[in-house]
Amino acid sequence: MYDICGERSDGKVLNCPFPTPSVKPDDHFSAKIQSLCPTISGNVCCTETQFDTLRAQVQQAIPLLVGCPACLRNFLNLFCELSCSPNQSLFINVTSISEVNGNLTVDGIEYYVTDDFGERLYDSCKDVKFGTMNTRAIDFVGGGANNFKEWFAFIGQKAPPGFPGSPYAIDFKSTTPDSSKMVPMNVSAYSCGDTSLGCSCGDCPLAPGCSSSEPPSPPKKESCLIRIGPLKVKCLDFSVAILYIILVSAFLGWASFNRTRERRAAASTEPLLRSMDEVETGSTEIQKDGKVETRPEKLWVGPGSKAAEEKHFFDSHLAPFYRIEQLILATSPDPKNDKRHSIVTDDNIQLLFEIQKKVDGIRANYSGSTVSLTDICLKPLGDDCATQSVLQYFKMDPENYDDYGGVDHAEYCFQHYTTADTCMSAFKAPLDPSTALGGFSGNNYSEASAFVVTYPVNNAIDEAGNGKAVAWEKAFIRLVEDELLSMVQSSNLTLSYSSESSIEEELKRESTADIITIAVSYVVMFAYVSVTLGDAPHLSTFFISSKVLLGLSGVVLVMLSVLGSVGFFSAVGVKSTLIIMEVIPFLVLAVGVDNMCILVHAVKRQSIELPIEDRISNALLEVGPSITLASLSEILAFAVGSFIPMPACRVFSMFAALAVLLDFLLQVTAFVALIVFDCRRAEDNRIDCFPCIKVPSSPGASNEGIYQRRPGLLARYMKEVHAPILGLWPVKIVVIAIFVAFALASVALCPRIESGLEQQVVLPRDSYLQSCILSQGYFSNISEYLRIGPPLYFVVKDYNYSLESRHTNQLCSISHCDSNSLLNEVSRASLVPESSYIAKPAASWLDDFLVWLSPEAFGCCRKFMNGTYCPPDDQPPCCSPDEFSCGFGGVCKDCTTCFLHSDLVNDRPSTAQFREKLPWFLSALPSADCAKGGHGAYTSSVDLNGYENGVIRASEFRTYHTPVNKQGDYVNALRAAREFTTRVSDSLKIEIFPYSVFYIFFEQYLDIWRIALINIAIALGAIFIKLSTVEDTVLCTFNPLDCVLMQLLVFSNHFTCFGDDCCGFNGRNGNFGYSTKCSFRCQPNNYFALDKAVAVEGDRVSHGDRGQRAKEALSTMGASVFSDHRGLSNCGRTLLYDRKNKLLPQNEEIINKSSIQDANFLGFV
């Protein structure tokens, strides 16, 4: 095949089919051949024009393979032997010819190559990485071949005009016909582990220096198991069961012994009479914070967060992660088998073109200017937006759809998106189909059931810089809701959608969405208070005995305490949150009204013969300590919540602590005075709500029912049924046994609780991010359809690129790089994605820069004679944009490579060379002649500020996480990334940290259990100290223990059985439930202690017997606590279930269940 006899319509030359003896090249031609084909010496079977054509063709593959010299050498030898070998006739047979412009040209050949060469060629190249695309180089030069035969078949395809590839068919064969004298080509092939042409561990995992560096095996979650016959039981569960048996046995033994001793001593035991002198009370302090914050990152992450600091460093030194606007179109499931059909059809792609036309037509108004998508979108390589859509395979132009071949072309591009020019996107970069399709398995892109359309939009660090983007996003959402949803519905598809500002906008909308629900809950609470405080034994006295005005006054006091808390924190300039604005008024109302009910009921229990002042005094003596302890417990528990790192929870706790403190002060001062006024009103027969109207007393009528409250149904039940039954010893034993069983079961369930907070929970129920008429919701579709995870960046601080430093080899992954370098470790970790959560090797600007500098990549780093940058031959000014085919010569004919091998030190540039050429690389456009140009792919990967001194302050290496669908996946991905970078940083002595856009929201869950335990411990200690200094009974002092057990029981059972996650809000619930439980215990316990030494009140005498005192305390305080605390609080909380936001109903559900189980515990244990 000597010389060129013609060319195709696309400019590709065709060889002559005539046999010609090899010729001896001149010295200049021989030197050129040796530079590319060192295995060919002496005579050659090609002209200089043929050789230049060969050089131009392999030039496109050299930048992809030069990182592994052995692979590149084997690849070049394959084509050098084909084009110029003097023994060409021994292994090449022309099988077909064609006539072009009157000349005969080669149209097909057979190329005999041994299997040994093919296998060694493939083995040396199969793991070589193409960092820019986070994929294998063979996906580009071999069509994703899985063996050498597939690679040869890909290379041998005859490319249609305008497509890349061979201009004639090449049939690779390994055996020659028996009668033929032909011999298969079998030049030496180098192993990628060859020390003379060594590749990096990332490109050659089997290299000698890398064989010991096995990828980390996924951690085995070995749980301790005990086999009992055919059953396997966890050690923790088995230990808890054994402990339960021991405790119950010990308790039964103690109970039996104690019961016998009490019976023996019963005959000689007399009641012990004592008098109560005084009850001490205590005080506490509170902390601060308060205004309205809706930005998610400010609600979830504190300023001292490590993730927040890393995000700030990334945004300020590199570039903020782009904003995401997204559409997900999916097919509806088949009603017969619930399977979804492929979405890749002509009609659906045409629909996508119509949708794209409407999106392109969006015009938003921002400060009087018009904003379109092209004004704000990410444009990495020119004037076209980097939209991630299957329409990119048609250059985003509907006119190309039929010209390119419709659906067949799209399916062709799914497999050849890296190699076919017609599959290149409009923004001049390959589009990975996994980013534009969803709902497929493996690489079966044609089976995809969803189109994923993503519009990356430029982001700014400050809010003001995103004004145009936010305005366009609002118009985008309006377009979807007004027009696109109906278009999709008519095609029997579903549509979910989101913009970068969607969550923030939905949180703002939520602030006014539940006003009616909250107002109704306040009205119900007020009505309940009025009924509970009042007493109407006779219908004729109802208007006098009711307490509507007193209840209203109490509610006003509660609201004043809330306003005081909000006002104080607003005065000191602390921002509030929507949860605070909506929930704290209700929460303090529920807590504050409890104490009011107890005060009023205590006054009603006093003798009417006593003056009103004495009745108030006796009531405060009876319930004042309980109210004080309850309030102090709640204040302390909420104050402890200020230690929670999550700003939304911390600020909530501070507001609540101050509000409860103010509410308590108003209750023991103003509300007591209001009770006095109300009692005098009732004694004077004045109508409630209209005290100016006085009702004359009926002759002979008794007003006793007005002033003296008769026991209600619940109180009679407590005294006559509940307390006597609970006083039986067998019942006591059963109750204690059941409680201990539940407590120990809770301990066993704790390890099963997952940490996290689903994003759907914090949004309104009717949000389009959660659900819409035509789909199951954006978040659900993200989990179901996306097959690629969030981008993951490994950020390197203070990279010293000087020749004297080892940092370069400690980071890169091409030849001569350290086997344990950062990028080699990333590649190794990507082999075990189930534990590392790293999906692919990292895209490395450093590797591509070193390859771009390499003399072997002769089409990349080039310079004019005056030393300025010379672009590749297929770019202006070397090639005009309107030229169909670019030849050699013109203004770039004298361009030379930047360096010779002798100019480099171990293939590494000097400090000055690195400093000079790095800006060239970052400005170089990638093209077919040099795919390693850094512009677009690495424009924002390197911080060039101050790099002239030899240190790059910040640079990043990009890869992807595996798909993360659950909260646990996000948390585990963050944990795995941090553990990985910590290990590598310690090994290399280089500061490295991982960054992904979701880290800032999930960092709190890394140590949520530690925070929860610390909060519980602090609350436990604070309340224990408070009780030990205020109470004079050991029983109440040790109440925190059973409070902790009760909270453990409620929370562990709820989280495990109902699938809720542990998060900062549930830490707030823990503090609230803990405080209320301690306060509820102390109310009957304080009454129990009061009765311990016989309190004489009228005709009631309580003896010192413990059982009798327990019955008296339960009968008197049990009904009040149960009805006032539980009925009132749960009544209002139940109404919150109707709120549009899921977070608060879910948390109130947890508190309700805690309250119900607490009431049961209070009534029995």
XYZ file of N, CA and C in Angstrom, residues 122 126 136 138 142-151:
42
model
N -3.801 -4.970 24.525
C -4.995 -4.647 25.302
C -4.688 -4.595 26.791
N -5.791 -1.360 28.958
C -7.173 -1.482 29.427
C -7.474 -0.649 30.663
N -12.115 5.439 31.334
C -10.961 4.782 30.735
C -10.662 5.375 29.364
N -9.622 3.737 26.903
C -10.063 2.808 25.868
C -11.516 3.048 25.480
N -11.013 2.881 21.911
C -11.409 1.498 21.640
C -12.893 1.245 21.722
N -13.699 2.308 21.871
C -15.143 2.119 21.913
C -15.618 1.322 23.108
N -14.831 1.333 24.198
C -15.222 0.601 25.393
C -15.011 -0.898 25.282
N -14.040 -1.317 24.476
C -13.791 -2.747 24.258
C -13.433 -3.451 25.557
N -13.861 -4.702 25.667
C -13.566 -5.514 26.847
C -12.480 -6.548 26.589
N -11.998 -6.651 25.360
C -10.881 -7.531 25.022
C -10.272 -7.038 23.714
N -9.151 -7.616 23.338
C -8.444 -7.094 22.166
C -9.217 -7.334 20.874
N -10.005 -8.398 20.802
C -10.768 -8.657 19.580
C -11.831 -7.580 19.372
N -12.494 -7.176 20.466
C -13.468 -6.090 20.339
C -12.775 -4.789 19.960
N -11.596 -4.585 20.500
C -10.848 -3.369 20.152
C -10.470 -3.376 18.676
